[in-house]
Short mmCIF file of C-alpha atoms in Angstrom, two decimals:
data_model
loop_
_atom_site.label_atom_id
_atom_site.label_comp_id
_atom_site.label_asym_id
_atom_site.label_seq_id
_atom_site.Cartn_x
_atom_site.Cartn_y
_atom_site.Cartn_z
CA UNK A 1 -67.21 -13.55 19.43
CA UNK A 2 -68.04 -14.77 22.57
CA UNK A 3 -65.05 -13.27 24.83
CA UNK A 4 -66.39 -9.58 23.42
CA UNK A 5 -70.16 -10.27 23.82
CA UNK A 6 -69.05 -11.00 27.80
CA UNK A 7 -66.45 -8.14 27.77
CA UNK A 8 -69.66 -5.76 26.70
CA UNK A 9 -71.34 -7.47 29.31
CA UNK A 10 -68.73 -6.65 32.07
CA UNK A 11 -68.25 -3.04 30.67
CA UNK A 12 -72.28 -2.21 30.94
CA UNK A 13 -72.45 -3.60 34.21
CA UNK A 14 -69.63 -1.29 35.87
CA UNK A 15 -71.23 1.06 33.60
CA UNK A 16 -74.45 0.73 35.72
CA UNK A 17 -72.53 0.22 38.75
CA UNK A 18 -71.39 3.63 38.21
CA UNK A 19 -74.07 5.57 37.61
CA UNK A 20 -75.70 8.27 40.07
CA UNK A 21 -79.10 7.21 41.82
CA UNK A 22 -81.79 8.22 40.29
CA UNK A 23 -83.90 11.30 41.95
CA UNK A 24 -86.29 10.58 43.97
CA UNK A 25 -89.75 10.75 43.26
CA UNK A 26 -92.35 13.70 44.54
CA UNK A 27 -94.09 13.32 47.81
CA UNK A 28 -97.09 11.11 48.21
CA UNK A 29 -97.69 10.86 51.63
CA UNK A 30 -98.07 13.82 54.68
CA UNK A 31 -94.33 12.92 56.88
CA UNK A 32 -93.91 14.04 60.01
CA UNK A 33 -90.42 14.23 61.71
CA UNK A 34 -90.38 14.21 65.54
CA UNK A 35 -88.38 13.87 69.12
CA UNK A 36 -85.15 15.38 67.05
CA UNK A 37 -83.75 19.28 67.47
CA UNK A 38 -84.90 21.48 65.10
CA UNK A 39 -82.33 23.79 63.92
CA UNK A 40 -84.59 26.21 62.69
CA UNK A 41 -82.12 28.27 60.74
CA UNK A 42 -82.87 31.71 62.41
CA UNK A 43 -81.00 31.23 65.42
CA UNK A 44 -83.85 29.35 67.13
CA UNK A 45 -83.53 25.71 68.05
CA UNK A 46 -86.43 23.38 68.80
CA UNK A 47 -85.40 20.73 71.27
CA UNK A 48 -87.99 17.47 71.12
CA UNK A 49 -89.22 19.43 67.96
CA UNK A 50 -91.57 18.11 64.96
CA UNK A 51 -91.89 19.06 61.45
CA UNK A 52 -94.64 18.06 59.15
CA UNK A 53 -94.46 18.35 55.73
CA UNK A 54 -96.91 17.41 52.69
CA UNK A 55 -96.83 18.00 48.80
CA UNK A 56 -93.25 19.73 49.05
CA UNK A 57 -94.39 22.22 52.10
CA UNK A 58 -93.65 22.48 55.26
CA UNK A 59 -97.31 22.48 57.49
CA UNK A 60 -96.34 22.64 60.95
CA UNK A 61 -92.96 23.55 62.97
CA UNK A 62 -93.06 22.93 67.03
CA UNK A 63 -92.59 21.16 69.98
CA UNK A 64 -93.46 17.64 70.98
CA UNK A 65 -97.34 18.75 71.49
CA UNK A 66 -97.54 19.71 68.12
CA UNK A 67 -101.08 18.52 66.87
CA UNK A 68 -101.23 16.51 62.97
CA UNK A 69 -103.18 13.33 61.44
CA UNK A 70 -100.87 10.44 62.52
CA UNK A 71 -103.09 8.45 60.99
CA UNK A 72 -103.04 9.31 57.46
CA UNK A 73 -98.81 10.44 57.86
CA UNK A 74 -95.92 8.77 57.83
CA UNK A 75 -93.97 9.34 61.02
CA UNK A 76 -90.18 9.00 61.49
CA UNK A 77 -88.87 9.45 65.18
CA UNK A 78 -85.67 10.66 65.59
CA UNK A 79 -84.79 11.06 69.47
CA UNK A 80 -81.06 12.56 69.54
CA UNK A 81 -81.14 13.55 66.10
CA UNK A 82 -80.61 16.80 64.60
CA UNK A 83 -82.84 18.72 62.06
CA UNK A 84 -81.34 21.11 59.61
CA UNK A 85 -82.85 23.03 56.61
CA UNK A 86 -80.71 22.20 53.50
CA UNK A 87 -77.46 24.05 53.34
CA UNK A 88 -77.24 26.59 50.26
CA UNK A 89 -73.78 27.02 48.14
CA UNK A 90 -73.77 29.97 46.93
CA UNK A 91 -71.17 31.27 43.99
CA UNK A 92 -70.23 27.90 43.16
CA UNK A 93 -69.54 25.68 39.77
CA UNK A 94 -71.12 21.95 41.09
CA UNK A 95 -72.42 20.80 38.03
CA UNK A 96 -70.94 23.31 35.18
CA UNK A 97 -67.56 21.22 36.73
CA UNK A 98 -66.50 17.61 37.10
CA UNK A 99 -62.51 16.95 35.85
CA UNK A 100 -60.60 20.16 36.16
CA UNK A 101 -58.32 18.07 33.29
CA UNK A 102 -60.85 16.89 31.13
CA UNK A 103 -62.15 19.87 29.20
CA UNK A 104 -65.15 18.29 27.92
CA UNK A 105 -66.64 18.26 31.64
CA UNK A 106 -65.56 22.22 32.56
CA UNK A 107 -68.30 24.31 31.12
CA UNK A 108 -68.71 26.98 33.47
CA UNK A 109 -67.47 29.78 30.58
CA UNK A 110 -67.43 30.56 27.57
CA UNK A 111 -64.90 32.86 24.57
CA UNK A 112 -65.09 36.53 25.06
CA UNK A 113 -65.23 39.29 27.43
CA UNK A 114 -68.76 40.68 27.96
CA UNK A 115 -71.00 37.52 27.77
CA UNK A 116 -73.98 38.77 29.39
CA UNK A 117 -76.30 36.81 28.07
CA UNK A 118 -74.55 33.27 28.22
CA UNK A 119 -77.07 31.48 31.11
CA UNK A 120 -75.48 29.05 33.25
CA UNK A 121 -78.58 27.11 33.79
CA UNK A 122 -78.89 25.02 30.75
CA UNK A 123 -75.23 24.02 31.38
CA UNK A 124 -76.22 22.62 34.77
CA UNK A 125 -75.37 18.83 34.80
CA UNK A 126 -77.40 16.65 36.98
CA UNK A 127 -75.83 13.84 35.92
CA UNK A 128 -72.31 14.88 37.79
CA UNK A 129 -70.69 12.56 39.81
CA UNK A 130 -69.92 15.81 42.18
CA UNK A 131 -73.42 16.74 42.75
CA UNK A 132 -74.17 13.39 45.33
CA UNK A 133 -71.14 13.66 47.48
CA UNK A 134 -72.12 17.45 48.64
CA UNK A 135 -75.73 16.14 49.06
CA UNK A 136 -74.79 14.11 51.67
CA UNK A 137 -73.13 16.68 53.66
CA UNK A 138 -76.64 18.31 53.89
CA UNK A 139 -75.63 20.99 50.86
CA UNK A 140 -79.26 20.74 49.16
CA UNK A 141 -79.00 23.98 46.91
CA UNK A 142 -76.54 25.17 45.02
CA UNK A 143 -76.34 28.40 42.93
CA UNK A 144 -74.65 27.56 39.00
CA UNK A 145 -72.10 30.36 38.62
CA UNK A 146 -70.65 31.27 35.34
CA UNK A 147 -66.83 32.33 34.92
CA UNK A 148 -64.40 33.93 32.82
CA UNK A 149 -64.32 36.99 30.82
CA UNK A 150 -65.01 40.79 32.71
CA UNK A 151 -69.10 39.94 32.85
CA UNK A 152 -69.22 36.04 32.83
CA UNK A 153 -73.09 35.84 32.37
CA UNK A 154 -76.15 34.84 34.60
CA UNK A 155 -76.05 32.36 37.48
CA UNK A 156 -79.60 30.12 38.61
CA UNK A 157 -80.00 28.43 41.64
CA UNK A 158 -80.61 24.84 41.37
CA UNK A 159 -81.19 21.79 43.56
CA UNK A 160 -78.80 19.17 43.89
CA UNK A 161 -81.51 16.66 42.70
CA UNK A 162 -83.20 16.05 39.15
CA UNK A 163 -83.51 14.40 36.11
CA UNK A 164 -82.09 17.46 34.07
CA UNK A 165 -81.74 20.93 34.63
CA UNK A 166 -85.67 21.81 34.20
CA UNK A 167 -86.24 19.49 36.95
CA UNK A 168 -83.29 20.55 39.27
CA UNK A 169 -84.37 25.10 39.08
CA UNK A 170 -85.50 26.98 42.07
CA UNK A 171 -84.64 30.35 40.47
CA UNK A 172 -83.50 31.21 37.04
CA UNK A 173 -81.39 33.70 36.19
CA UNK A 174 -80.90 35.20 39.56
CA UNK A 175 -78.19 37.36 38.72
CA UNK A 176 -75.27 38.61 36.60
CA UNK A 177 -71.53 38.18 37.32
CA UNK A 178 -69.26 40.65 36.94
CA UNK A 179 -65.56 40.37 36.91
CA UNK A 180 -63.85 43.57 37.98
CA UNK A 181 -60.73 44.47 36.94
CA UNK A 182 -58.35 44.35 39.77
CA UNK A 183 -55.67 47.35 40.41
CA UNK A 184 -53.23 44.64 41.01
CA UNK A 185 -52.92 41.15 38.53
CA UNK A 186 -51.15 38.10 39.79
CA UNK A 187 -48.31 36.91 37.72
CA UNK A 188 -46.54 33.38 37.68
CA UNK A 189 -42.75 33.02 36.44
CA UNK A 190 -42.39 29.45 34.77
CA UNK A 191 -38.75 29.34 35.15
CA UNK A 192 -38.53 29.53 39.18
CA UNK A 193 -42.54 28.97 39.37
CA UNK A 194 -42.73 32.08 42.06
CA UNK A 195 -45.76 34.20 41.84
CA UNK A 196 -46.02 37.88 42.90
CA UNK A 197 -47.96 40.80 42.26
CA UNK A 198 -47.92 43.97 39.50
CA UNK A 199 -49.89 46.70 38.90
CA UNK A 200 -52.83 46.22 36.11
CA UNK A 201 -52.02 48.43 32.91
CA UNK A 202 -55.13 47.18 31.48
CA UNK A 203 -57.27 48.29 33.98
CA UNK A 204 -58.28 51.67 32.91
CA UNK A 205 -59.08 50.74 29.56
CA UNK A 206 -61.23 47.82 31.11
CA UNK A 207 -62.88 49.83 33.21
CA UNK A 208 -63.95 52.30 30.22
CA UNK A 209 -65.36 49.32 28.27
CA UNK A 210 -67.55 48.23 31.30
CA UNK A 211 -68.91 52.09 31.64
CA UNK A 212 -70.03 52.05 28.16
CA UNK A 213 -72.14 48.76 28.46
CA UNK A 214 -73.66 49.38 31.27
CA UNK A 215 -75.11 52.71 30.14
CA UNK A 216 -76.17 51.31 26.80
CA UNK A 217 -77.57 48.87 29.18
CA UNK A 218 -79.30 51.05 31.20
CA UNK A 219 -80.61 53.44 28.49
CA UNK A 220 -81.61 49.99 26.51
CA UNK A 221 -83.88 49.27 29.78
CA UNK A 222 -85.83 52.61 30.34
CA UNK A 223 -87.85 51.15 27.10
CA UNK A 224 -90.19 48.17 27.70
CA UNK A 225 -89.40 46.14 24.62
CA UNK A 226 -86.76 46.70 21.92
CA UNK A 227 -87.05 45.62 18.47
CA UNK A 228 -84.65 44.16 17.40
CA UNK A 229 -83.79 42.67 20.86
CA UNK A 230 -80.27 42.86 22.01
CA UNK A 231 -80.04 39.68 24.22
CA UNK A 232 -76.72 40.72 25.36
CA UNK A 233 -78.41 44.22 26.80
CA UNK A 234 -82.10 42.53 27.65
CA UNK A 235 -79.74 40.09 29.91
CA UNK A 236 -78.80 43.42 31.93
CA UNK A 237 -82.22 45.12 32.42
CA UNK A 238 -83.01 43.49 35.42
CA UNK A 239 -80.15 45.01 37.21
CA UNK A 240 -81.89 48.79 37.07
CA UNK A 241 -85.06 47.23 38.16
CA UNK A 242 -83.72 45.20 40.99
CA UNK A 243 -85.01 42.34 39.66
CA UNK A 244 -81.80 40.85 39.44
CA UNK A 245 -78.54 41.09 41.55
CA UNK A 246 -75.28 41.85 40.00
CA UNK A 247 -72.35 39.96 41.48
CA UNK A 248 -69.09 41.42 41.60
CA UNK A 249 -65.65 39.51 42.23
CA UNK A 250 -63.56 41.73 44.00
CA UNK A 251 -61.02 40.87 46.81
CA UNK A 252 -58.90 43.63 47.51
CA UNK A 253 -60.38 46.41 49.77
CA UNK A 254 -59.36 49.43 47.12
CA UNK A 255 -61.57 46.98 44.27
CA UNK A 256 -64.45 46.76 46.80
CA UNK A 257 -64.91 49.96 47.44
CA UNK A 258 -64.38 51.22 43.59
CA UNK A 259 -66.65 48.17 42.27
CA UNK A 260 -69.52 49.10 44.59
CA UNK A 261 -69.14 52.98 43.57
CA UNK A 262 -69.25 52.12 40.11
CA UNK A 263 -71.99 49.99 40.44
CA UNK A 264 -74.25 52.67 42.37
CA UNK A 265 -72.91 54.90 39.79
CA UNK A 266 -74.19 53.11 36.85
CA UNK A 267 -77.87 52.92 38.52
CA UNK A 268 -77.56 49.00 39.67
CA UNK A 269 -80.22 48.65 42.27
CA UNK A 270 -78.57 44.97 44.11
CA UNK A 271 -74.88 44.96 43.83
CA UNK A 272 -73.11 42.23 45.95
CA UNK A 273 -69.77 41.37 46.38
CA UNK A 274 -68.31 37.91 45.87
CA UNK A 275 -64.96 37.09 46.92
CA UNK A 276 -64.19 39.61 49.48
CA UNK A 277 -60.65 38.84 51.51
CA UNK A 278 -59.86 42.25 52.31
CA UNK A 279 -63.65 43.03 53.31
CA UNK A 280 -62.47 43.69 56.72
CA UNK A 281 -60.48 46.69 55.34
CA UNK A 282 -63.77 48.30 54.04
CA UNK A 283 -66.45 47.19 56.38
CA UNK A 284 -68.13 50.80 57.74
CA UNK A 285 -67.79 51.67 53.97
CA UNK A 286 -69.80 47.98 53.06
CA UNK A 287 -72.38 48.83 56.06
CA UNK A 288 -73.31 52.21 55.12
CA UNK A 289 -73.99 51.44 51.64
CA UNK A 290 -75.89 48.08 52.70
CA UNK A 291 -73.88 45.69 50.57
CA UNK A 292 -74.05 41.73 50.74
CA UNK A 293 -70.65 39.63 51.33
CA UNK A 294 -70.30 35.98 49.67
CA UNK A 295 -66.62 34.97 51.14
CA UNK A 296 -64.68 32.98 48.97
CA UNK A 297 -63.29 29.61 50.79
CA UNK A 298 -62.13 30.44 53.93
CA UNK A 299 -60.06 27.59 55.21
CA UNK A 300 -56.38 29.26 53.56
CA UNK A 301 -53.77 31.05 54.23
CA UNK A 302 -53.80 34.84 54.64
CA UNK A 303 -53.80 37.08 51.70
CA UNK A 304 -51.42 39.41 52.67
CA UNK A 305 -48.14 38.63 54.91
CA UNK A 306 -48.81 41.51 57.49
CA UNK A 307 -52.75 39.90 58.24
CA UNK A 308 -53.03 37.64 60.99
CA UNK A 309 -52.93 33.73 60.49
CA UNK A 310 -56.52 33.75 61.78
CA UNK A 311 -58.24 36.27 59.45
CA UNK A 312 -59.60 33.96 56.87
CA UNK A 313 -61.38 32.46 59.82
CA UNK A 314 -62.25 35.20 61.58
CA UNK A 315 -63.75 37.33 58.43
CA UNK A 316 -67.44 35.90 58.66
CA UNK A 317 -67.83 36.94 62.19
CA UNK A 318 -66.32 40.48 61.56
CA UNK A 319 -68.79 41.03 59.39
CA UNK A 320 -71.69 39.47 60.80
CA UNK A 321 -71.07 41.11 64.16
CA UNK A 322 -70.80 44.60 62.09
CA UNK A 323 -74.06 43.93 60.50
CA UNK A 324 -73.47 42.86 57.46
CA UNK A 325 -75.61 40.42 55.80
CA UNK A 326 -72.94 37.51 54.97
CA UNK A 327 -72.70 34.40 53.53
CA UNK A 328 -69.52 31.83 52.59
CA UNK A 329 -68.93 29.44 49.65
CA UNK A 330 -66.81 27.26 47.92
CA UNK A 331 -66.01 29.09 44.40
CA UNK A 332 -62.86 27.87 42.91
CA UNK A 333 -63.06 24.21 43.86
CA UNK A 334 -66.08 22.93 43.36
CA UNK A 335 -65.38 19.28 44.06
CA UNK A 336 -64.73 20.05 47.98
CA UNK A 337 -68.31 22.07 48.48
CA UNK A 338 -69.18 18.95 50.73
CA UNK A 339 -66.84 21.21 53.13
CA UNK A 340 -69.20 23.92 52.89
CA UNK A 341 -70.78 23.25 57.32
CA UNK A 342 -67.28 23.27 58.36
CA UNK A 343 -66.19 26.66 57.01
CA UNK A 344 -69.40 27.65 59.04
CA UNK A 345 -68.10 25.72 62.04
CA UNK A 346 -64.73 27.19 61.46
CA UNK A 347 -66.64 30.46 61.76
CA UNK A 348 -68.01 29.47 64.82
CA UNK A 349 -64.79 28.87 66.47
CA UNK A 350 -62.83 31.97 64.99
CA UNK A 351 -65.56 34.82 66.37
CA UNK A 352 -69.01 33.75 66.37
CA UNK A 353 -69.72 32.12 69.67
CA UNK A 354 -73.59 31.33 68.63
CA UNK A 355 -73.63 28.20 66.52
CA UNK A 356 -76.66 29.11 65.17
CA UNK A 357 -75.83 32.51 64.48
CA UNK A 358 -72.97 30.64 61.80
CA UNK A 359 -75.74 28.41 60.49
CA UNK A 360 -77.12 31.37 59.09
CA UNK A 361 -74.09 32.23 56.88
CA UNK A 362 -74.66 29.16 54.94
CA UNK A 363 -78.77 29.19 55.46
CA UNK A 364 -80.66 32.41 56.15
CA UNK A 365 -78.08 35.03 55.00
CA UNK A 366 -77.52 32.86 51.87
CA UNK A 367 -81.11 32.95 50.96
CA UNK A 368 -81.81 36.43 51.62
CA UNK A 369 -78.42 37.44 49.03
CA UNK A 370 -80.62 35.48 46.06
CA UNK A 371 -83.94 36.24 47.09
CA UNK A 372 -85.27 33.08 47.89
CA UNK A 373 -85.85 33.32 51.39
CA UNK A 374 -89.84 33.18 51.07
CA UNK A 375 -88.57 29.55 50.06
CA UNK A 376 -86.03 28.30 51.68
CA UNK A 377 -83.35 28.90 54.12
CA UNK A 378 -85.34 28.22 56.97
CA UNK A 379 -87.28 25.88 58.87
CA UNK A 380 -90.55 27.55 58.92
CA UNK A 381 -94.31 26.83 57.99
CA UNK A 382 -95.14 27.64 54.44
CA UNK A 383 -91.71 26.91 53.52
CA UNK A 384 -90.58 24.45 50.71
CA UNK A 385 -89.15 21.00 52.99
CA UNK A 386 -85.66 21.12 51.76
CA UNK A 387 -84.31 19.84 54.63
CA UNK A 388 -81.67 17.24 56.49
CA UNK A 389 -81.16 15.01 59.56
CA UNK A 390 -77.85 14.57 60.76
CA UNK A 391 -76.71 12.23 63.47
CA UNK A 392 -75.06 15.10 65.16
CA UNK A 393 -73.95 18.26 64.61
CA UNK A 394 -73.88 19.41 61.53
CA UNK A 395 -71.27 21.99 61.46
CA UNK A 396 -68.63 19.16 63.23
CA UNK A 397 -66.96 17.17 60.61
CA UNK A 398 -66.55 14.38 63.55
CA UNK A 399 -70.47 14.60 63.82
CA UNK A 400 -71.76 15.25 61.28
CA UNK A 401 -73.41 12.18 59.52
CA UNK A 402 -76.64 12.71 57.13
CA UNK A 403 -79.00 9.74 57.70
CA UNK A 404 -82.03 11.42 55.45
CA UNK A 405 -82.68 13.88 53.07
CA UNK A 406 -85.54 15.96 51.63
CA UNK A 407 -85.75 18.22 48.64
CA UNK A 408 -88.91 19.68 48.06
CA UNK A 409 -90.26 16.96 50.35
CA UNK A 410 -89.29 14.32 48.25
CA UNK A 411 -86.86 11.42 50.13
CA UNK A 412 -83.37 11.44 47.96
CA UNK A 413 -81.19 9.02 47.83
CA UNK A 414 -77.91 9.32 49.78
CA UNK A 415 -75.87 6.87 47.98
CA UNK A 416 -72.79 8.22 46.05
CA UNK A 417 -69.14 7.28 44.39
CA UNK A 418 -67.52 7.85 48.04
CA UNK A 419 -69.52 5.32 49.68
CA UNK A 420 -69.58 3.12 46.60
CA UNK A 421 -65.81 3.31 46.86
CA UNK A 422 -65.40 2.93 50.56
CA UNK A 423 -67.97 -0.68 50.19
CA UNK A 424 -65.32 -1.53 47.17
CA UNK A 425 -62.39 -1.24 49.41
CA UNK A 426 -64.25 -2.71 52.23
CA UNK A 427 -64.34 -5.59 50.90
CA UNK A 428 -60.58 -5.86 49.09
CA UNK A 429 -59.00 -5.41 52.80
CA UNK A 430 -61.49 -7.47 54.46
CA UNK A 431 -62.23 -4.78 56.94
CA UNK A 432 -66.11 -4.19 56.35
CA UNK A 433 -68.61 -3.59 58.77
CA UNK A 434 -72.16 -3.26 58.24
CA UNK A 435 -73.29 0.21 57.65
CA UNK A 436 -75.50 0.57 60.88
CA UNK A 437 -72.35 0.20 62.86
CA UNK A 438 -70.20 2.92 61.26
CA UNK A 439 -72.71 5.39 61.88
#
């Protein structure tokens, strides 16, 4: 009886040992951050710059003269230090996600083909084990997207910090996600496992369904209230309003260009297109009609075998010098969104000289996609403080080392399973040093 009263004892304290820190508490205090360069987030940058924050919002952005109450505020100096506002991943699925092979931890879909009303938010884990590690590569905001079937259901933006899912919303419901059928499918033989590429025989017939719902949809919405309601339709009336965006996976160049026809077509005031490889195929046809770009992970190989090696890294700044509004996420594998600055530092390298002008594609342009730029996305006064210091550059993997945290204003915790890991280890081999000296 004893042994298994000290084995419970064991378990529940590598239990505990385990477990996420817990979010950190609202803001008490005025805090002002100062001698550190403000990366504003616009594609200005504050050198021996302060920010001031209180109750969640920011109060003052500047230089070093920059007047506020150092009496009654807590000041942090941070001479060579760089300020950031929180990185946003867009299209992603951090906390529907944790072990691809567990299925009891993937809940980012759901059985069926036109889910329209399924909401991602209340599926939003706070409690994943994910969630901390992108934190501390400055990702502060992350937008829940749902998967599967031809309309997957509604995404919400969330923070990567909460209790629960209440706790953890900036937006609900931003927007609806829309798979469209590709003129080409992917198929995989077993036998020799080679992949290649046929034409979709469903596609027409998929295609027909989707025109039907939407103009039920959109007839359903030219009345104010329905009774009975049809949740599936009342989850689409926001997209002939503009309320809502509708986002629509499509890669190849032929697929943009039909998706965003249809989509005009069918009276959808924000269509925007996720995914996006062969955008540079299609990008005075994307410009004239004003469409949004959220690029899929760019740091792979080509899509096609005639592109250049480069393209993948090259795309943002195609578009961005075109005029599109553009933005770049992590959709497929969720557990490597911590990469998220360095696919904008790739950018940087691969056709966009202005560092600052790649912030923006995981900042500013991000923002403005969801429509939560009057929030965040920027350094600016009036502005929620959900915002980073890095010991260097943020965008450098070499460099780029998050020392503090705010969300809302409120200090969180950087501790997670990698550095909880790397003590572990540490100490096996012998090798540790204390943590002031690695960074």
């Amino acid at each position: 009886m004893k042994k298994i009263f000290t084995t419970i004892l064991v378990l529940a304290s590598l239990q505990s040992f385990a477990q996420n820190p817990a979010p950190a508490r609202p803001q008490i205090r005025p805090i002002a951050l100062t001698g550190g360069t403000i990366h504003v987030g616009n594609g200005q940058v504050i050198n021996n710059g302060t920010i001031v924050f209180d109750k969640g919002v920011i109060t003052a952005v500047g230089d070093a003269t920059t007047p506020f109450d150092r009496n009654n505020t807590d000041v942090y100096t941070l001479a060579g230090k760089h300020l950031y506002p929180g990185l946003i991943s867009p299209a992603s699925t951090v906390g529907l996600k944790e072990v691809a092979s567990v299925k009891a931890t993937v809940d980012d879909s759901e059985i069926g083909v036109l889910n329209s009303n399924v909401r991602a938010l209340i599926a939003y884990n706070t409690d994943s084990e994910v969630i901390p590690t992108i934190r501390n590569n400055g990702v502060l905001i992350t937008q829940a997207m749902p998967s599967g079937g031809t309309i997957s259901g509604s995404s919400s933006i969330m923070h990567t910090d909460g209790w629960n899912w209440e706790d953890a919303v900036l937006k609900a419901d931003d927007g609806l996600w829309l798979n469209w059928p590709s003129y080409l499918s992917r198929e995989f033989n077993m036998e020799d496992f080679s992949a290649g590429l046929k034409k979709n025989d469903k596609r027409n017939e998929a295609i027909a369904v989707l025109k039907a719902t939407f103009a039920d949809a959109k007839a359903y919405s030219e009345f104010s209230s329905a009774d009975p309601m049809n949740l599936k339709l009342e989850a689409m009336r926001g997209l002939f309003t503009g309320a809502r965006n509708l986002y629509i996976r499509a890669g190849y160049g032929k697929d943009i260009v039909e998706a965003i026809k249809f989509a005009r077509e069918m009276g959808v005031k924000k269509p925007v297109i996720v995914g996006g490889d062969e955008a540079y195929r299609v990008v005075d046809f994307l410009k004239e009609n004003n469409i949004p770009v959220i690029l899929s992970e760019g740091h792979r190989l080509p899509s096609r075998q005639d592109e250049d090696v480069d393209m993948p890294y090259k795309l943002p700044g195609i578009l961005q010098k075109a005029g599109i509004l553009v933005s770049l996420s992590y959709p497929d594998e969720w557990w490597r969104t911590r990469n998220l600055p360095f696919l904008a530092g790739t950018a940087a390298g691969f056709g966009i000289v202005d560092r600052e002008e790649a912030l923006k594609l995981i900042t500013a342009n991000s923002a403005k996609i969801m429509g939560i730029d009057n929030l965040v996305g920027t350094l600016e006064k009036g502005k929620q403080a959900t915002l980073f210091v890095s010991k260097g550059d943020a965008l450098d993997m070499r460099t780029n080392v998050v020392e503090m945290a705010f969300i809302q204003g409120r200090n969180v915790n950087l501790d997670d399973k990698h550095k909880r890991l790397y003590e572990k280890y540490q100490e096996k081999y012998g090798h540790k040093r204390p943590l002031a000296e690695r960074k």
